[in-house]
């Protein structure tokens, strides 16, 4: 299932320095890379920008050659109705299956759907996908992100 | 005598040779260099007073400032007609130091470089890629003439244009690499960025690295990145350039003491220390004609060992340079050598030893910060992992330095990475002092 549902996420190491976020996004804009979802994690001194983009390979290559440290990781995406309890449904399934969530972020799709992105420990990735599917929820295929 | 035999003389033979040459050098500097005549006279010493190697300790020291004060040719012991080569330091911190070589000095230099290359049996059929700077710096030409003399094919690529260097190394089938250790690592990194495997896509078998201090970790990183034998070349232009000492296959650094007579002294008192103790390395040149130097203080902290080496060589060994007496930082009253910091950083698995030490003052307190680059080998995409790395480094540094240091993780290539000598220390306390 991993091959079918793994979405490539890029994590970019950033010093907490004025203008640095602007520089990352400028590189992507100039390379015509579209950001489909993003989250920014931060500590006191540095941050990690996480991106799902329409063309991960191109994004990684332009960022690396501009001197950014980039790591590619697998995440998965789940589509739920955009209404109270939507997020709860997914988290409950994962918790019941004993799967820790490293982090998650989300965006609204159209009028009434939301897409949740999850990062789980690598060794639990397959188990997480199975739990979601057995729980009757809809996994989003990566083609949704890559074709924009 | 064949240069191949000179590293294997008995201790008696070596010391007899040294004494004969020391007496000759002392005679020459006394009669030919007014600076030395004055110093000897002030100390009440005549050349004839030097009767044994023990008497060396009665002679005055020479320091870098003496060369600057007599800029450009004031310490030369021969007229300019006999000088065939002049090298000079960059002089970024004042007047440059100028060194001159006679034809005989050039032959000595070539011989000690042959003995350096001999450590890896470099000879006909080898392609020596020489990425030391060609020019006023002694590195480039020093290695160049040595490599030619042992019969290797030399590629005088000098510094810079890293991608082109890699192309030439590959296309010409370089077997021996000569450059600074930090540049060797940089070359390997760029090779990887270009999609090449340094261990497999090149024919390198050994390298001669020097001109900057390198910790055990950096040496290992270079040897592993390229899959080669690491040979250290130690030297300083005032003494001759590269070729003062070189490491053997057993990893021991041998001083070519039939030309350069070493001593270890206490840098504070000037007193000679017993064999094996750590202190400032001092050299007296024994065969140089252009610029003979008596008890020249290198500022390098090392030790000396006379016992014959596992490799069979009998010439004296020096321990690795652990720091420079003028590089030593005093932070909150504690002595800190950049090499100690480097050692800790390279202990942490997978970390490229690229860092800068920043010392600052906050109020009356000294603050020590180590800026460490986070590259793709360290970065897992996890905030927690980076925070752990930072904490681990801070703990290890505190253990090694007996001092709290703050670790700051920075993006790659934000640290100044020069093509030649890497700048490792920024002391902002001095900036403030200078502003006042």
Coordinates of C-alpha atoms in Angstrom, one line a residue:
Chain A
X1 CA 0.0 0.0 0.0
X2 CA 3.0 2.2 0.7
X3 CA 3.8 2.5 -3.0
X4 CA 0.3 3.6 -3.8
X5 CA -0.3 6.1 -1.0
X6 CA 3.0 7.5 0.1
X7 CA 3.2 11.3 -0.5
X8 CA 6.6 12.9 -0.8
X9 CA 7.1 15.6 1.7
X10 CA 10.1 17.9 1.8
X11 CA 11.5 19.2 5.1
X12 CA 13.8 22.2 4.8
X13 CA 16.2 23.2 7.6
X14 CA 16.0 27.0 8.3
X15 CA 18.0 29.2 10.6
X16 CA 15.8 31.7 12.4
X17 CA 17.1 34.5 10.3
X18 CA 15.3 37.5 8.8
X19 CA 14.2 36.9 5.2
X20 CA 15.1 33.2 5.1
X21 CA 11.5 32.0 4.5
X22 CA 11.2 34.5 1.7
X23 CA 14.3 33.1 0.1
X24 CA 13.0 29.5 0.1
X25 CA 9.7 30.5 -1.3
X26 CA 11.3 32.7 -3.9
X27 CA 13.4 29.8 -5.1
X28 CA 10.3 27.6 -5.5
X29 CA 8.3 30.4 -7.2
X30 CA 11.0 31.0 -9.7
X31 CA 11.2 27.3 -10.5
X32 CA 7.4 27.3 -11.0
X33 CA 6.9 24.8 -8.2
X34 CA 3.4 24.9 -6.6
X35 CA 3.1 24.4 -2.9
X36 CA 0.0 22.3 -2.1
X37 CA 0.3 22.1 1.7
X38 CA 2.7 23.4 4.2
X39 CA 3.6 23.5 7.9
X40 CA 6.3 25.3 9.8
X41 CA 7.8 23.7 12.9
X42 CA 10.1 25.9 15.1
X43 CA 12.4 25.8 18.0
X44 CA 14.1 28.9 19.6
X45 CA 16.9 29.0 17.0
X46 CA 15.8 27.1 13.9
X47 CA 12.8 25.9 12.1
X48 CA 11.8 23.2 9.7
X49 CA 9.5 24.0 6.8
X50 CA 7.5 21.0 5.6
X51 CA 6.1 21.1 2.1
X52 CA 4.0 19.0 -0.1
X53 CA 4.5 20.3 -3.7
X54 CA 3.3 19.4 -7.2
X55 CA 6.9 18.4 -8.2
X56 CA 9.0 17.1 -5.3
X57 CA 12.0 16.1 -7.4
X58 CA 12.3 19.5 -9.0
X59 CA 11.7 21.3 -5.7
X60 CA 14.4 19.3 -4.0
X61 CA 16.9 19.8 -6.7
X62 CA 16.4 23.6 -6.9
X63 CA 16.5 24.0 -3.1
X64 CA 19.6 21.8 -2.7
X65 CA 21.5 23.7 -5.4
X66 CA 20.5 27.0 -3.7
X67 CA 22.3 25.7 -0.6
X68 CA 19.3 24.6 1.5
X69 CA 19.4 21.3 3.5
X70 CA 16.4 19.3 2.3
X71 CA 15.2 15.9 3.4
X72 CA 12.5 13.9 1.6
X73 CA 10.1 11.8 3.7
X74 CA 7.0 9.8 3.2
X75 CA 3.7 11.1 4.6
X76 CA 0.1 10.1 3.8
X77 CA -3.1 12.0 3.3
X78 CA -6.6 11.2 4.4
X79 CA -9.8 12.9 3.2
X80 CA -12.6 13.5 5.6
X81 CA -15.8 15.5 5.6
X82 CA -15.2 19.1 6.7
X83 CA -17.4 19.0 9.8
X84 CA -17.1 18.5 13.6
X85 CA -15.5 15.1 14.4
X86 CA -13.7 14.8 11.0
X87 CA -10.2 15.0 12.5
X88 CA -11.2 12.9 15.5
X89 CA -12.2 10.0 13.3
X90 CA -8.7 9.6 11.9
X91 CA -6.8 10.2 15.1
X92 CA -9.0 7.7 16.9
X93 CA -8.3 5.0 14.4
X94 CA -4.5 5.6 14.6
X95 CA -4.6 5.7 18.4
X96 CA -6.6 2.4 18.6
X97 CA -4.0 0.8 16.3
X98 CA -1.2 2.0 18.7
X99 CA 0.3 4.3 16.1
X100 CA 2.1 7.4 17.3
X101 CA 1.6 10.5 15.2
X102 CA 4.9 12.5 14.7
X103 CA 2.9 15.5 13.4
X104 CA 0.0 16.4 11.2
X105 CA -1.3 19.4 9.3
X106 CA -4.4 19.9 7.2
X107 CA -6.1 22.0 4.5
X108 CA -9.7 22.4 3.3
X109 CA -10.5 21.0 -0.1
X110 CA -13.5 22.6 -2.0
X111 CA -16.8 23.2 -0.2
X112 CA -17.1 20.3 2.2
X113 CA -13.9 18.2 2.3
X114 CA -10.7 18.5 4.4
X115 CA -7.4 16.8 3.7
X116 CA -5.3 15.7 6.7
X117 CA -1.6 15.0 6.2
X118 CA 0.1 12.6 8.7
X119 CA 3.7 11.8 9.5
X120 CA 4.1 8.5 11.5
X121 CA 7.3 6.6 12.4
X122 CA 8.5 4.9 9.3
X123 CA 8.2 1.3 10.6
X124 CA 4.5 2.0 11.3
X125 CA 3.7 3.5 8.0
X126 CA 2.2 0.4 6.4
X127 CA 0.2 -0.4 9.5
X128 CA -1.2 3.1 9.6
X129 CA -2.4 2.9 6.0
X130 CA -4.1 -0.4 6.7
X131 CA -5.8 0.8 9.8
X132 CA -7.1 3.9 7.9
X133 CA -8.5 1.8 5.1
X134 CA -10.0 -0.8 7.4
X135 CA -11.6 2.0 9.3
X136 CA -13.4 2.9 6.1
X137 CA -11.7 6.3 5.5
X138 CA -10.4 7.5 2.2
X139 CA -6.7 7.7 1.6
X140 CA -5.7 10.4 -1.0
X141 CA -3.4 9.2 -3.8
X142 CA -0.3 11.3 -4.4
X143 CA -1.4 12.1 -7.9
X144 CA -3.8 14.5 -6.3
X145 CA -0.9 16.6 -5.1
X146 CA 1.4 16.2 -8.0
X147 CA -1.1 17.1 -10.7
X148 CA -2.0 20.7 -10.2
Chain B
X1 CA 74.0 10.0 0.0
X2 CA 70.8 8.6 -1.6
X3 CA 67.9 10.4 0.1
X4 CA 66.2 7.1 0.6
X5 CA 68.8 6.2 3.3
X6 CA 68.7 9.4 5.2
X7 CA 65.8 8.5 7.4
X8 CA 67.5 5.4 8.7
X9 CA 70.8 6.7 10.2
X10 CA 71.8 5.6 13.7
X11 CA 71.1 8.2 16.5
X12 CA 74.9 8.7 16.8
X13 CA 75.3 9.3 13.1
X14 CA 72.4 11.7 13.1
X15 CA 73.7 13.7 16.1
X16 CA 77.2 13.8 14.8
X17 CA 75.9 15.2 11.5
X18 CA 73.7 17.7 13.4
X19 CA 76.5 19.0 15.5
X20 CA 78.8 19.5 12.6
X21 CA 76.1 21.3 10.7
X22 CA 75.0 23.4 13.7
X23 CA 78.6 24.6 14.3
X24 CA 78.8 25.6 10.6
X25 CA 75.4 27.4 10.7
X26 CA 76.3 29.3 13.9
X27 CA 79.6 30.4 12.3
X28 CA 77.8 31.6 9.2
X29 CA 75.0 33.6 10.9
X30 CA 77.4 35.2 13.3
X31 CA 79.6 36.5 10.5
X32 CA 77.0 37.1 7.8
X33 CA 73.9 38.3 9.6
X34 CA 74.3 41.5 11.7
X35 CA 71.0 40.7 13.6
X36 CA 72.5 37.4 14.9
X37 CA 75.9 38.9 15.6
X38 CA 74.2 41.5 17.8
X39 CA 72.1 38.9 19.6
X40 CA 75.0 36.6 20.2
X41 CA 77.1 39.5 21.5
X42 CA 74.3 40.6 23.8
X43 CA 74.1 37.1 25.2
X44 CA 77.9 36.9 25.5
X45 CA 78.2 33.9 23.2
X46 CA 80.7 33.2 20.5
X47 CA 80.3 30.6 17.8
X48 CA 83.2 28.6 19.3
X49 CA 81.1 28.2 22.5
X50 CA 78.9 25.8 20.7
X51 CA 80.6 22.5 21.4
X52 CA 77.7 20.1 21.8
X53 CA 74.1 19.9 20.8
X54 CA 73.3 20.7 24.5
X55 CA 74.8 24.2 23.9
X56 CA 72.0 25.0 21.5
X57 CA 69.9 26.0 24.5
X58 CA 72.2 28.9 25.2
X59 CA 71.5 30.5 21.8
X60 CA 68.9 33.3 21.4
X61 CA 65.5 32.6 19.9
X62 CA 64.2 34.0 16.6
X63 CA 60.5 34.9 16.3
X64 CA 58.3 35.9 13.3
X65 CA 58.4 39.5 14.3
X66 CA 62.2 39.5 13.7
X67 CA 61.6 38.6 10.1
X68 CA 59.0 41.4 9.8
X69 CA 61.4 43.9 11.5
X70 CA 64.1 43.1 8.9
X71 CA 61.7 43.1 5.9
X72 CA 62.5 42.2 3.2
X73 CA 66.0 40.7 3.1
X74 CA 67.6 41.8 6.4
X75 CA 68.1 38.3 7.8
X76 CA 69.5 36.8 4.5
X77 CA 73.0 35.3 5.0
X78 CA 74.0 35.5 1.3
X79 CA 74.0 38.4 -1.2
X80 CA 71.0 38.7 -3.5
X81 CA 73.1 37.3 -6.4
X82 CA 73.0 33.9 -4.8
X83 CA 69.2 33.9 -4.2
X84 CA 67.3 32.0 -6.9
X85 CA 63.8 32.0 -5.3
X86 CA 61.8 34.3 -3.0
X87 CA 58.6 33.4 -1.3
X88 CA 56.5 35.5 1.0
X89 CA 53.6 35.3 3.4
X90 CA 50.4 37.1 2.6
X91 CA 51.1 39.7 5.3
X92 CA 47.5 40.1 6.3
X93 CA 48.5 40.8 9.9
X94 CA 51.3 43.2 9.2
X95 CA 54.5 43.2 7.1
X96 CA 54.9 40.0 5.2
X97 CA 57.6 37.5 6.1
X98 CA 60.0 37.0 3.2
X99 CA 62.1 33.9 2.7
X100 CA 64.9 33.4 0.1
X101 CA 66.5 30.2 -1.3
X102 CA 69.9 29.6 -2.8
X103 CA 70.3 26.9 -5.4
X104 CA 71.6 24.7 -2.6
X105 CA 68.5 25.5 -0.5
X106 CA 66.3 24.5 -3.5
X107 CA 68.1 21.2 -3.7
X108 CA 67.6 20.6 0.1
X109 CA 63.9 21.5 -0.3
X110 CA 63.5 19.1 -3.2
X111 CA 65.3 16.4 -1.2
X112 CA 63.0 16.7 1.8
X113 CA 59.9 16.7 -0.5
X114 CA 61.3 13.5 -2.1
X115 CA 61.5 12.0 1.4
X116 CA 57.9 13.2 2.0
X117 CA 56.6 11.6 -1.1
X118 CA 58.8 8.5 -0.3
X119 CA 56.4 7.8 2.6
X120 CA 53.9 6.6 0.1
X121 CA 56.5 5.4 -2.5
X122 CA 55.3 8.0 -5.0
X123 CA 57.2 7.6 -8.2
X124 CA 57.0 7.1 -12.0
X125 CA 53.5 6.1 -13.0
X126 CA 51.9 8.2 -10.3
X127 CA 49.8 11.2 -11.2
X128 CA 50.1 13.9 -8.5
X129 CA 47.2 16.3 -8.4
X130 CA 48.6 19.3 -6.7
X131 CA 45.9 21.6 -5.4
X132 CA 48.1 23.6 -3.0
X133 CA 48.2 27.3 -4.0
X134 CA 50.9 28.1 -6.6
X135 CA 52.4 31.5 -6.1
X136 CA 54.0 33.3 -3.1
X137 CA 52.8 30.5 -0.8
X138 CA 55.4 27.8 -0.5
X139 CA 52.9 24.9 -0.7
X140 CA 52.3 24.8 -4.4
X141 CA 55.9 24.9 -5.7
X142 CA 57.3 22.9 -2.8
X143 CA 55.1 19.9 -3.6
X144 CA 55.5 20.5 -7.3
X145 CA 59.3 20.1 -7.5
X146 CA 59.3 17.2 -5.1
X147 CA 56.8 15.3 -7.2
X148 CA 58.8 15.9 -10.3
X149 CA 62.0 14.8 -8.6
X150 CA 60.5 11.4 -7.6
X151 CA 59.5 11.0 -11.3
X152 CA 55.7 11.4 -10.9
X153 CA 53.6 13.3 -13.4
X154 CA 52.5 16.5 -11.7
X155 CA 49.2 18.3 -12.4
X156 CA 49.7 21.9 -11.2
X157 CA 46.1 22.6 -10.7
X158 CA 46.5 25.1 -7.8
X159 CA 43.4 26.1 -5.8
X160 CA 39.8 27.0 -6.8
X161 CA 37.5 25.9 -9.7
X162 CA 36.6 22.8 -7.7
X163 CA 34.4 21.2 -10.4
X164 CA 37.2 21.5 -12.9
X165 CA 39.7 20.0 -10.5
X166 CA 37.4 17.0 -10.1
X167 CA 37.1 16.6 -13.8
X168 CA 40.9 16.7 -14.2
X169 CA 41.5 14.3 -11.3
X170 CA 39.1 11.8 -13.0
X171 CA 40.2 12.3 -16.5
X172 CA 44.0 12.2 -15.8
X173 CA 43.6 9.3 -13.3
X174 CA 45.2 11.1 -10.4
X175 CA 46.7 8.7 -7.9
X176 CA 48.0 11.2 -5.3
X177 CA 46.2 14.3 -4.0
X178 CA 48.0 17.2 -2.4
X179 CA 46.0 19.9 -0.7
X180 CA 44.8 21.2 2.7
X181 CA 42.7 18.6 4.6
X182 CA 39.6 20.9 4.6
X183 CA 39.9 21.3 0.8
X184 CA 40.2 17.5 0.4
X185 CA 36.9 17.1 2.3
X186 CA 35.3 19.9 0.2
X187 CA 36.4 18.2 -3.0
X188 CA 34.8 14.9 -1.8
X189 CA 31.6 16.8 -1.0
X190 CA 31.4 18.5 -4.3
X191 CA 32.1 15.2 -6.1
X192 CA 29.1 13.7 -4.3
X193 CA 27.0 16.6 -5.2
X194 CA 28.0 16.0 -8.8
X195 CA 26.7 12.4 -8.5
X196 CA 30.2 10.9 -8.3
X197 CA 31.5 8.3 -5.8
X198 CA 34.9 9.6 -4.5
X199 CA 35.9 6.1 -3.5
X200 CA 35.0 4.4 -6.8
X201 CA 35.1 7.0 -9.6
X202 CA 38.7 8.1 -8.9
X203 CA 42.0 6.3 -8.8
X204 CA 43.4 8.1 -5.8
X205 CA 45.5 5.9 -3.5
X206 CA 47.0 8.4 -1.1
X207 CA 47.1 12.1 -0.3
X208 CA 49.6 14.5 1.3
X209 CA 47.7 17.0 3.5
X210 CA 49.0 19.9 5.4
X211 CA 49.2 23.7 5.8
X212 CA 46.5 23.8 8.4
X213 CA 45.9 21.9 11.7
X214 CA 43.7 18.8 11.3
X215 CA 42.2 16.8 14.1
X216 CA 42.2 13.0 14.1
X217 CA 38.5 13.2 13.1
X218 CA 39.2 15.4 10.1
X219 CA 42.0 13.1 9.0
X220 CA 39.7 10.1 9.2
X221 CA 36.9 11.9 7.4
X222 CA 39.2 12.7 4.5
X223 CA 40.7 9.2 4.4
X224 CA 37.2 7.6 4.5
X225 CA 35.6 10.0 2.0
X226 CA 38.2 9.2 -0.6
X227 CA 39.2 5.7 0.5
X228 CA 42.9 6.6 0.6
X229 CA 45.9 6.6 2.8
X230 CA 46.3 9.9 4.7
X231 CA 49.8 11.3 4.9
X232 CA 50.5 14.5 6.8
X233 CA 52.9 17.0 5.5
X234 CA 54.2 19.5 8.1
X235 CA 56.1 22.6 7.3
X236 CA 56.4 26.3 7.6
X237 CA 57.8 28.7 5.0
X238 CA 60.3 30.3 7.5
X239 CA 62.0 26.9 7.9
X240 CA 61.7 25.8 4.3
X241 CA 58.0 25.3 3.4
X242 CA 56.4 21.9 3.3
X243 CA 59.0 19.2 3.9
X244 CA 60.0 19.9 7.5
X245 CA 58.2 16.7 8.6
X246 CA 56.0 14.0 7.1
X247 CA 54.0 11.1 8.4
X248 CA 55.1 7.5 7.5
X249 CA 52.9 4.5 6.8
X250 CA 52.7 3.8 10.5
X251 CA 51.1 7.2 10.9
X252 CA 54.1 8.8 12.7
X253 CA 55.2 12.3 11.9
X254 CA 59.0 12.2 11.2
X255 CA 61.1 15.4 11.2
X256 CA 63.9 15.5 8.7
X257 CA 66.2 16.4 11.5
X258 CA 69.4 16.2 9.6
X259 CA 68.2 19.6 8.1
X260 CA 66.0 21.0 10.8
X261 CA 67.0 20.5 14.4
X262 CA 63.9 20.5 16.7
X263 CA 63.5 21.4 20.3
X264 CA 60.4 21.6 22.6
X265 CA 60.3 24.6 25.0
X266 CA 58.0 25.9 27.6
X267 CA 56.3 28.8 25.6
X268 CA 56.2 31.0 28.7
X269 CA 59.7 30.6 30.2
X270 CA 61.7 29.5 27.1
X271 CA 63.2 26.6 29.0
X272 CA 63.9 23.4 27.1
X273 CA 61.5 20.6 28.0
X274 CA 62.5 16.9 28.4
X275 CA 61.7 14.4 25.5
X276 CA 58.1 13.5 25.3
X277 CA 56.7 16.6 27.0
X278 CA 54.3 18.9 25.2
X279 CA 55.4 22.5 24.5
X280 CA 56.3 24.9 21.7
X281 CA 58.2 23.5 18.8
X282 CA 61.4 25.3 17.9
X283 CA 63.6 24.7 14.8
X284 CA 67.2 25.5 14.0
X285 CA 68.0 25.1 10.3
X286 CA 71.2 23.1 9.8
X287 CA 71.8 23.4 6.0
X288 CA 70.0 26.5 4.8
X289 CA 72.2 29.2 3.2
X290 CA 69.7 31.9 2.1
X291 CA 67.8 32.3 5.4
X292 CA 69.4 30.3 8.2
X293 CA 67.4 30.6 11.4
X294 CA 68.5 29.9 14.9
X295 CA 65.9 28.5 17.3
X296 CA 62.9 29.7 15.4
X297 CA 59.7 29.6 17.5
X298 CA 56.9 28.0 15.4
X299 CA 54.1 28.7 17.9
X300 CA 53.0 25.1 17.3
X301 CA 52.4 23.0 20.4
X302 CA 53.7 19.4 20.0
X303 CA 56.1 16.9 21.5
X304 CA 59.2 15.0 20.4
X305 CA 60.1 11.3 20.5
X306 CA 63.5 9.8 19.7
X307 CA 62.7 6.0 19.8
X308 CA 62.9 4.4 16.4
X309 CA 59.6 4.0 14.7
X310 CA 57.6 0.9 13.8
X311 CA 58.2 1.8 10.1
X312 CA 62.0 1.4 10.6
X313 CA 62.9 5.1 10.3
X314 CA 65.2 6.5 13.0
X315 CA 64.7 10.2 12.5
X316 CA 62.9 11.9 15.4
X317 CA 59.1 11.8 15.6
X318 CA 56.9 14.7 16.6
X319 CA 53.5 14.3 18.1
X320 CA 50.6 15.8 16.2
X321 CA 50.4 19.6 16.6
X322 CA 47.7 19.9 19.3
X323 CA 47.3 23.7 18.8
X324 CA 49.2 26.9 18.4
X325 CA 50.4 28.9 21.3
X326 CA 48.9 31.9 19.7
X327 CA 45.7 30.1 18.6
X328 CA 45.0 29.2 22.2
X329 CA 41.9 31.0 23.4
X330 CA 41.5 31.9 27.0
X331 CA 37.7 31.8 27.8
X332 CA 36.7 32.6 31.3
X333 CA 40.2 31.7 32.4
X334 CA 40.2 28.3 30.7
X335 CA 42.6 27.4 27.9
X336 CA 40.7 26.3 24.8
X337 CA 42.3 25.0 21.6
X338 CA 40.2 24.9 18.4
X339 CA 41.5 21.3 17.9
X340 CA 39.7 20.2 21.1
X341 CA 36.5 21.5 19.7
X342 CA 37.1 19.8 16.4
X343 CA 37.8 16.6 18.1
X344 CA 34.4 16.6 19.9
X345 CA 32.5 17.5 16.7
X346 CA 34.0 14.7 14.7
X347 CA 33.2 12.2 17.4
X348 CA 29.5 12.8 16.6
X349 CA 28.7 10.3 13.9
X350 CA 28.1 11.7 10.4
X351 CA 28.9 15.2 11.2
X352 CA 31.0 17.2 8.7
X353 CA 33.5 19.0 10.8
X354 CA 32.6 22.4 9.5
X355 CA 32.3 24.8 12.3
X356 CA 33.3 28.2 13.7
X357 CA 34.2 29.0 17.2
X358 CA 32.8 32.4 18.3
X359 CA 33.9 34.0 21.6
X360 CA 32.1 37.0 22.8
X361 CA 31.6 39.0 25.9
X362 CA 28.3 39.4 27.6
X363 CA 28.7 42.0 30.3
X364 CA 31.9 40.8 32.1
X365 CA 31.4 37.2 31.2
X366 CA 33.1 35.4 28.2
X367 CA 30.6 33.4 26.1
X368 CA 31.7 30.6 23.9
X369 CA 29.6 29.6 21.0
X370 CA 30.2 26.8 18.5
X371 CA 28.4 27.2 15.2
X372 CA 27.9 23.9 13.5
X373 CA 26.7 23.3 10.0
X374 CA 23.6 21.0 9.5
X375 CA 24.0 19.2 6.3
X376 CA 22.0 16.4 4.6
X377 CA 23.9 13.7 6.4
X378 CA 22.8 15.0 9.8
X379 CA 19.3 16.3 9.0
X380 CA 16.6 13.7 9.4
X381 CA 13.7 16.2 9.0
X382 CA 13.0 15.9 12.7
X383 CA 13.1 18.8 15.2
X384 CA 13.6 16.4 18.1
X385 CA 16.7 14.8 16.5
X386 CA 18.3 18.2 15.9
X387 CA 17.6 19.3 19.5
X388 CA 19.2 16.0 20.7
X389 CA 22.2 16.6 18.5
X390 CA 22.6 20.1 20.0
X391 CA 22.2 18.8 23.5
X392 CA 24.7 16.0 23.0
X393 CA 27.3 18.3 21.5
X394 CA 26.9 20.7 24.3
X395 CA 27.4 17.9 26.9
X396 CA 30.4 16.5 25.1
X397 CA 32.0 19.9 24.7
X398 CA 31.5 20.7 28.4
X399 CA 33.2 17.4 29.3
X400 CA 36.1 18.0 26.9
X401 CA 36.6 21.7 27.6
X402 CA 35.6 22.0 31.3
X403 CA 33.6 24.9 30.1
X404 CA 30.0 25.5 29.0
X405 CA 29.7 26.2 25.2
X406 CA 26.6 27.0 23.4
X407 CA 26.0 25.1 20.2
X408 CA 24.2 26.9 17.4
X409 CA 23.0 24.8 14.4
X410 CA 23.4 26.7 11.2
X411 CA 22.7 26.0 7.5
X412 CA 25.4 24.6 5.3
X413 CA 27.8 26.9 3.5
X414 CA 26.9 29.8 5.7
X415 CA 30.2 29.5 7.4
X416 CA 33.1 31.0 5.7
X417 CA 34.8 28.2 3.8
X418 CA 37.9 29.4 2.2
X419 CA 39.6 27.4 -0.5
X420 CA 42.9 27.5 1.5
X421 CA 43.1 27.8 5.2
X422 CA 39.8 27.5 7.0
X423 CA 38.9 30.3 9.4
X424 CA 37.9 28.6 12.6
X425 CA 37.9 31.2 15.3
X426 CA 36.1 34.5 15.6
X427 CA 37.0 36.4 18.7
X428 CA 34.6 39.3 19.1
X429 CA 36.1 40.4 22.3
X430 CA 39.1 41.7 20.3
X431 CA 36.8 43.6 18.0
X432 CA 35.4 45.5 20.9
X433 CA 38.8 46.2 22.3
X434 CA 39.9 47.6 18.9
X435 CA 36.9 49.8 18.7
X436 CA 37.6 51.5 22.0

